[in-house]
Coordinates of C-alpha atoms in Angstrom, one line a residue:
X27 CA 9.9 -64.0 95.9
X28 CA 8.9 -60.4 96.4
X29 CA 10.9 -57.3 95.8
X30 CA 9.0 -55.5 98.6
X31 CA 10.7 -56.2 102.0
X32 CA 13.4 -58.3 100.4
X33 CA 16.0 -56.6 102.6
X34 CA 16.1 -54.5 105.8
X35 CA 14.7 -55.1 109.3
X36 CA 11.6 -56.8 108.2
X37 CA 10.3 -60.3 107.4
X38 CA 12.3 -61.4 104.3
X39 CA 11.1 -63.6 101.5
X40 CA 9.6 -66.9 102.8
X41 CA 11.2 -70.0 101.4
X42 CA 9.6 -73.5 101.2
X43 CA 10.8 -76.9 100.1
X44 CA 11.2 -77.4 96.3
X45 CA 9.8 -80.9 96.7
X46 CA 8.9 -82.1 93.1
X47 CA 7.5 -85.6 93.8
X48 CA 4.1 -84.5 95.1
X49 CA 2.6 -81.5 93.4
X50 CA -0.4 -81.3 95.6
X51 CA 1.7 -80.9 98.7
X52 CA 4.0 -78.4 97.0
X53 CA 1.0 -76.3 96.1
X54 CA 0.0 -76.2 99.7
X55 CA 3.5 -75.2 100.8
X56 CA 3.5 -72.4 98.2
X57 CA 0.1 -71.3 99.5
X58 CA 1.4 -71.1 103.1
X59 CA 4.5 -69.2 101.9
X60 CA 2.4 -66.6 100.0
X61 CA 0.0 -66.1 102.9
X62 CA 2.8 -65.6 105.4
X63 CA 4.8 -63.3 103.1
X64 CA 1.8 -61.1 102.1
X65 CA 0.5 -61.0 105.7
X66 CA 3.9 -59.7 107.0
X67 CA 4.6 -57.2 104.2
X68 CA 5.2 -53.6 105.4
X69 CA 2.3 -51.3 104.7
X70 CA 4.4 -48.3 103.7
X71 CA 3.9 -46.6 100.4
X72 CA 7.5 -45.4 100.3
X73 CA 8.5 -48.2 98.0
X74 CA 6.0 -47.1 95.4
X75 CA 6.8 -43.4 95.8
X76 CA 10.5 -44.1 95.1
X77 CA 10.3 -46.6 92.3
X78 CA 6.9 -46.5 90.6
X79 CA 5.4 -43.9 88.2
X80 CA 1.9 -42.5 88.8
X81 CA 0.2 -44.6 86.1
X82 CA -2.8 -42.3 85.7
X83 CA -0.4 -39.3 85.1
X84 CA 1.6 -41.4 82.7
X85 CA -1.6 -42.1 80.7
X86 CA -2.8 -38.5 80.9
X87 CA 0.5 -37.0 79.8
X88 CA 1.2 -39.6 77.1
X89 CA 4.5 -40.9 78.6
X90 CA 6.5 -41.6 81.8
X91 CA 7.2 -38.7 84.1
X92 CA 10.4 -38.3 86.1
X93 CA 10.5 -40.9 88.9
X94 CA 10.0 -39.3 92.3
X95 CA 12.7 -39.8 94.9
X96 CA 11.6 -39.1 98.4
X97 CA 9.9 -35.7 98.6
X98 CA 6.4 -35.3 100.0
X99 CA 6.0 -38.7 101.4
X100 CA 3.2 -39.3 103.9
X101 CA 3.8 -40.7 107.3
X102 CA 2.6 -44.3 106.9
X103 CA 0.9 -46.4 109.5
X104 CA 2.7 -49.7 110.2
X105 CA 0.4 -51.8 112.3
X106 CA 2.9 -54.7 112.5
X107 CA 6.3 -53.1 112.3
X108 CA 5.6 -49.7 114.0
X109 CA 7.7 -46.7 113.3
X110 CA 11.0 -48.3 114.0
X111 CA 10.5 -51.7 112.3
X112 CA 12.2 -54.8 113.8
X113 CA 15.6 -54.9 115.6
X114 CA 17.0 -57.1 112.8
X115 CA 15.8 -59.2 109.9
X116 CA 13.3 -62.0 110.3
X117 CA 13.4 -65.2 108.3
X118 CA 10.8 -67.9 107.8
X119 CA 11.2 -71.3 106.0
X120 CA 8.9 -74.3 105.5
X121 CA 10.1 -77.9 105.2
X122 CA 8.2 -81.0 104.1
X123 CA 9.5 -84.2 105.8
X124 CA 11.4 -86.3 105.2
X125 CA 13.3 -83.6 103.4
X126 CA 15.0 -80.6 105.0
X127 CA 16.3 -78.8 101.9
X128 CA 15.6 -75.4 103.5
X129 CA 17.6 -76.1 106.8
X130 CA 14.5 -75.6 108.9
X131 CA 16.4 -75.4 112.2
X132 CA 18.6 -72.5 110.9
X133 CA 16.1 -69.7 110.8
X134 CA 14.1 -67.4 113.0
X135 CA 11.0 -69.5 112.3
X136 CA 11.1 -73.0 110.8
X137 CA 7.9 -74.7 109.9
X138 CA 7.8 -78.5 109.6
X139 CA 4.7 -79.6 107.6
X140 CA 2.6 -82.3 109.1
X141 CA 0.9 -84.5 106.4
X142 CA -2.2 -86.7 106.9
X143 CA -3.9 -88.4 104.0
X144 CA -1.8 -86.4 101.5
X145 CA -3.0 -83.1 103.0
X146 CA -0.9 -80.7 105.1
X147 CA -3.0 -80.3 108.2
X148 CA -0.6 -78.0 110.1
X149 CA 3.0 -77.3 111.1
X150 CA 5.4 -77.9 113.9
X151 CA 6.9 -74.5 114.8
X152 CA 10.6 -74.0 115.5
X153 CA 11.7 -70.6 116.8
X154 CA 15.0 -68.9 117.3
X155 CA 17.4 -70.4 114.8
X156 CA 20.2 -68.2 113.4
X157 CA 23.6 -68.7 111.9
X158 CA 25.7 -65.4 111.9
X159 CA 28.6 -65.0 114.4
X160 CA 31.6 -62.7 114.7
X161 CA 35.1 -64.2 115.1
X162 CA 36.6 -63.9 118.6
X163 CA 33.3 -62.6 120.0
X164 CA 31.9 -65.3 122.3
X165 CA 28.7 -63.4 122.8
X166 CA 27.8 -64.2 119.2
X167 CA 26.9 -67.8 118.3
X168 CA 24.9 -70.0 115.9
X169 CA 21.7 -71.5 117.3
X170 CA 19.1 -74.1 116.2
X171 CA 15.4 -73.4 116.5
X172 CA 13.5 -74.4 119.7
X173 CA 10.3 -76.4 119.3
X174 CA 7.2 -74.4 120.3
X175 CA 4.6 -77.0 119.2
X176 CA 2.0 -77.6 116.5
X177 CA -0.4 -75.1 114.8
X178 CA -3.2 -75.7 112.3
X179 CA -2.6 -75.0 108.6
X180 CA -4.9 -72.0 108.4
X181 CA -3.4 -70.3 111.6
X182 CA 0.3 -70.4 110.7
X183 CA 0.5 -66.8 109.4
X184 CA -0.9 -65.6 112.7
X185 CA 1.7 -67.5 114.6
X186 CA 4.5 -66.1 112.4
X187 CA 3.1 -62.6 113.1
X188 CA 2.9 -63.0 116.9
X189 CA 6.4 -64.4 117.1
X190 CA 7.6 -61.4 115.1
X191 CA 5.8 -59.0 117.3
X192 CA 7.5 -60.4 120.5
X193 CA 10.8 -59.9 118.8
X194 CA 9.8 -56.4 117.7
X195 CA 9.0 -55.4 121.3
X196 CA 11.7 -57.3 123.2
X197 CA 14.7 -57.6 120.8
X198 CA 17.9 -55.7 121.4
X199 CA 17.9 -52.3 119.5
X200 CA 21.1 -51.1 121.0
X201 CA 23.5 -53.7 119.8
X202 CA 22.9 -55.1 116.3
X203 CA 25.3 -58.0 117.0
X204 CA 22.8 -59.0 119.7
X205 CA 19.6 -58.1 117.9
X206 CA 18.6 -61.3 116.2
X207 CA 15.7 -63.4 117.5
X208 CA 18.0 -66.1 118.7
X209 CA 19.5 -63.8 121.3
X210 CA 16.1 -62.5 122.4
X211 CA 14.8 -66.0 123.0
X212 CA 17.9 -67.0 125.0
X213 CA 17.8 -63.8 127.0
X214 CA 14.1 -64.3 127.8
X215 CA 14.0 -68.0 128.0
X216 CA 12.2 -70.3 125.6
X217 CA 9.1 -70.8 127.9
X218 CA 8.8 -67.0 128.6
X219 CA 9.0 -66.2 124.8
X220 CA 6.6 -68.9 124.0
X221 CA 4.2 -67.7 126.7
X222 CA 4.2 -64.1 125.3
X223 CA 3.4 -65.5 121.8
X224 CA 0.5 -67.5 123.2
X225 CA -0.8 -64.4 125.1
X226 CA -0.9 -62.5 121.8
X227 CA -2.6 -65.4 120.0
X228 CA -5.1 -66.0 122.8
X229 CA -4.5 -69.7 122.6
X230 CA -1.7 -72.2 123.2
X231 CA 0.4 -74.3 120.9
X232 CA -0.6 -78.0 120.7
X233 CA 2.0 -80.7 121.4
X234 CA 4.3 -81.2 118.4
X235 CA 3.2 -83.9 116.0
X236 CA 5.5 -86.8 115.1
X237 CA 7.8 -86.3 112.0
X238 CA 10.9 -87.8 110.5
X239 CA 13.7 -85.9 108.7
X240 CA 16.2 -88.0 106.7
X241 CA 18.5 -85.4 105.2
X242 CA 19.0 -81.7 104.3
X243 CA 20.5 -82.2 100.8
X244 CA 18.9 -82.0 97.3
X245 CA 18.2 -85.1 95.2
X246 CA 19.1 -84.9 91.6
X247 CA 17.8 -86.2 88.3
X248 CA 14.3 -86.9 87.0
X249 CA 11.2 -87.6 89.0
X250 CA 7.5 -87.7 88.1
X251 CA 4.7 -86.2 90.2
X252 CA 1.2 -87.6 90.7
X253 CA -0.1 -85.5 87.8
X254 CA 2.3 -87.1 85.3
X255 CA 4.5 -84.1 85.0
X256 CA 8.3 -84.5 85.1
X257 CA 10.8 -82.6 87.2
X258 CA 14.6 -82.5 86.8
X259 CA 17.0 -81.2 89.5
X260 CA 20.2 -79.8 88.0
X261 CA 23.4 -79.8 89.9
X262 CA 24.7 -76.2 89.9
X263 CA 28.0 -76.2 91.8
X264 CA 27.8 -73.6 94.6
X265 CA 24.9 -71.9 92.7
X266 CA 27.1 -70.3 90.1
X267 CA 25.4 -70.3 86.7
X268 CA 28.1 -69.5 84.1
X269 CA 29.2 -70.4 80.6
X270 CA 32.5 -72.2 80.3
X271 CA 33.7 -74.7 77.7
X272 CA 33.1 -77.6 80.1
X273 CA 29.8 -76.2 81.5
X274 CA 27.8 -73.8 79.2
X275 CA 25.0 -73.8 81.8
X276 CA 23.9 -70.1 81.4
X277 CA 23.2 -70.5 77.7
X278 CA 21.5 -73.8 78.2
X279 CA 19.1 -72.5 80.9
X280 CA 18.4 -69.5 78.6
X281 CA 17.5 -71.8 75.7
X282 CA 15.3 -74.0 78.0
X283 CA 13.6 -70.9 79.3
X284 CA 12.9 -69.7 75.8
X285 CA 11.5 -73.1 74.9
X286 CA 9.3 -73.2 78.0
X287 CA 7.9 -69.8 77.3
X288 CA 7.2 -70.6 73.6
X289 CA 5.4 -73.8 74.4
X290 CA 3.8 -72.5 77.6
X291 CA 5.1 -75.3 79.7
X292 CA 7.2 -75.8 82.8
X293 CA 8.7 -73.6 85.5
X294 CA 12.0 -73.1 87.3
X295 CA 12.4 -73.6 91.0
X296 CA 15.4 -72.5 93.0
X297 CA 16.4 -74.8 95.9
X298 CA 17.7 -73.8 99.3
X299 CA 20.9 -75.7 98.5
X300 CA 21.7 -73.5 95.4
X301 CA 20.5 -75.8 92.7
X302 CA 17.8 -75.5 90.0
X303 CA 14.7 -77.6 89.2
X304 CA 13.2 -77.6 85.7
X305 CA 9.6 -78.5 86.8
X306 CA 6.2 -79.4 85.4
X307 CA 7.4 -80.8 82.1
X308 CA 4.7 -82.9 80.3
X309 CA 5.7 -86.2 78.7
X310 CA 5.3 -84.8 75.2
X311 CA 8.0 -82.2 75.8
X312 CA 10.3 -84.5 77.8
X313 CA 12.6 -85.7 74.9
X314 CA 13.2 -82.1 73.8
X315 CA 14.1 -80.9 77.4
X316 CA 16.4 -84.0 77.8
X317 CA 18.2 -83.3 74.6
X318 CA 18.8 -79.6 75.6
X319 CA 20.0 -80.7 79.1
X320 CA 22.5 -83.1 77.3
X321 CA 23.6 -80.5 74.8
X322 CA 24.5 -77.9 77.4
X323 CA 25.8 -80.5 79.9
X324 CA 23.2 -79.8 82.5
X325 CA 22.4 -83.5 82.8
X326 CA 25.8 -84.4 84.2
X327 CA 25.4 -86.0 87.7
X328 CA 28.5 -88.1 87.6
X329 CA 29.9 -86.5 90.7
X330 CA 30.9 -87.8 94.1
X331 CA 28.2 -87.6 96.8
X332 CA 30.5 -85.2 98.7
X333 CA 30.4 -82.7 95.8
X334 CA 26.7 -83.1 95.3
X335 CA 26.2 -82.4 99.0
X336 CA 28.5 -79.4 99.3
X337 CA 27.8 -75.7 99.1
X338 CA 29.5 -72.4 99.7
X339 CA 28.8 -68.7 99.9
X340 CA 30.1 -66.4 97.1
X341 CA 33.0 -64.8 99.1
X342 CA 35.7 -63.3 96.9
X343 CA 35.5 -61.4 94.6
X344 CA 31.7 -60.7 95.0
X345 CA 31.2 -60.1 98.7
X346 CA 32.7 -57.2 100.5
X347 CA 32.5 -59.0 103.8
X348 CA 34.7 -61.9 102.7
X349 CA 37.8 -62.7 104.6
X350 CA 38.8 -65.8 102.6
X351 CA 37.8 -67.7 99.4
X352 CA 34.8 -70.0 99.4
X353 CA 33.0 -70.4 96.1
X354 CA 36.1 -70.5 94.0
X355 CA 38.1 -72.7 96.3
X356 CA 35.6 -75.3 97.5
X357 CA 35.5 -77.2 94.2
X358 CA 39.3 -77.5 94.3
X359 CA 39.2 -78.8 97.9
X360 CA 36.5 -81.3 97.0
X361 CA 38.6 -82.6 94.1
X362 CA 41.5 -83.2 96.5
X363 CA 39.2 -85.0 99.0
X364 CA 37.7 -87.1 96.2
X365 CA 41.0 -88.8 95.6
X366 CA 41.1 -90.0 99.2
X367 CA 37.4 -91.0 99.1
X368 CA 38.0 -93.2 96.1
X369 CA 40.7 -95.0 98.0
X370 CA 38.4 -95.5 101.0
X371 CA 35.4 -96.6 98.9
X372 CA 33.4 -93.6 100.1
X373 CA 32.7 -91.9 96.8
X374 CA 28.9 -92.7 97.1
X375 CA 28.6 -91.7 100.7
X376 CA 26.9 -88.3 101.2
X377 CA 28.6 -85.9 103.6
X378 CA 27.3 -82.4 104.1
X379 CA 30.3 -80.1 103.6
X380 CA 30.1 -76.3 103.5
X381 CA 32.5 -73.4 103.2
X382 CA 32.1 -69.7 103.9
X383 CA 34.5 -66.8 103.5
X384 CA 33.5 -65.3 106.8
X385 CA 31.5 -66.2 110.0
X386 CA 28.2 -64.6 108.9
X387 CA 27.1 -68.0 107.8
X388 CA 25.4 -67.5 104.4
X389 CA 26.0 -71.1 103.4
X390 CA 24.8 -72.2 106.9
X391 CA 28.2 -73.8 107.7
X392 CA 27.4 -74.2 111.4
X393 CA 25.0 -77.1 110.7
X394 CA 27.2 -79.0 108.3
X395 CA 28.9 -82.2 109.2
X396 CA 32.2 -80.7 107.9
X397 CA 32.6 -77.0 107.5
X398 CA 35.3 -74.4 106.8
X399 CA 34.8 -70.8 108.0
X400 CA 37.2 -68.2 106.6
X401 CA 39.4 -66.3 109.1
X402 CA 41.8 -64.6 106.7
X403 CA 43.0 -65.1 103.2
X404 CA 43.9 -68.8 102.9
X405 CA 43.0 -69.7 106.5
X406 CA 39.9 -71.3 108.0
X407 CA 38.4 -72.7 111.1
X408 CA 37.5 -76.4 110.7
X409 CA 34.1 -77.2 112.1
X410 CA 33.0 -80.8 112.7
X411 CA 30.0 -82.6 114.2
X412 CA 26.9 -81.2 112.7
X413 CA 24.2 -83.7 111.8
X414 CA 23.2 -85.1 108.4
X415 CA 19.6 -83.8 108.9
X416 CA 20.7 -80.3 110.0
X417 CA 19.4 -80.2 113.6
X418 CA 22.7 -79.9 115.5
X419 CA 25.3 -77.1 115.6
X420 CA 28.9 -78.3 114.9
X421 CA 32.0 -77.5 117.0
X422 CA 35.3 -76.0 116.2
X423 CA 37.9 -78.7 115.8
X424 CA 40.9 -76.6 114.7
X425 CA 41.5 -72.9 114.0
X426 CA 43.5 -71.2 111.3
X427 CA 44.0 -74.2 109.0
X428 CA 45.8 -73.1 105.8
X429 CA 45.3 -74.3 102.3

């Protein structure tokens, strides 16, 4: 995560799989993420001018000076972004088969790691995914990424750059609802877009390598990596960390963080499905962490698979774009559905269910097996037919369903 270029019409933070079972492969994913992110950072000094003190002047004057806002900024050179930056935001994710916990088909660029002899040798490259739509505007739509082919591990940052440059030069700058890469690639055609990327690279993509994806959910509980360190995935419903009588999660995670800092062990990882991993815990600290998880009820995984596989956006009262409830209502809806699942013997069957308060798609509802997309307060479009691995857009089954 980087605070530079974390918003705006630039390459956003690069997200990779949180995979805890294989630390060597996770380290390689992190390396690729950092290389891509740093390679695509804007070159402007405006960020530093606005937010950072002149450290030399601070030392010289014996204290902080007034933070400078705007003023005598230089005109920066932006070799990648140019003076006008991109038509819209640009997102990159990296998945490690057989897991798709980042929804690799949902983003501008999705990279699928290819592993040989426990080494990531390269990536299959998906281009043109995107989720946001506008109700009643058929010119806006969700799209899954198109396969361009395979690229070697050490060339992936260059591929992400050239894909971005084609979008920079050919994306729609007049209509922001038509400015995402998914529309550019459909307007140009996949083969034409791919050809322009290859022209910039000076070489062609290889044929995609075989891979297998099994799911796009998180797997909870304890696991041990090849180095003997332990990792625990906590279920955080809809990503909301809070302190309640039933779930004092916020206090618990704070206590665990304080312990990890004091003992210089472990780390936290955030997953693409809104959950938290407590990672890299040596065996000698395992019993302490387990007791803290139990004390603050972070070890509770006694939920239906539907609840464990569900997610939502924040919606009301946090988001100004919300048209309907999502985060606060989805747990209520799941509870109602669990009663029926128990009767049908389906409590332990995983179904990917997502809810959003508007069609912008922050919880990626368009790829879920079952999804509810807010239309107005208390009313939703019911979407069905996405795939369990997240590679197929669902379809609207019924509109304006009430609570």
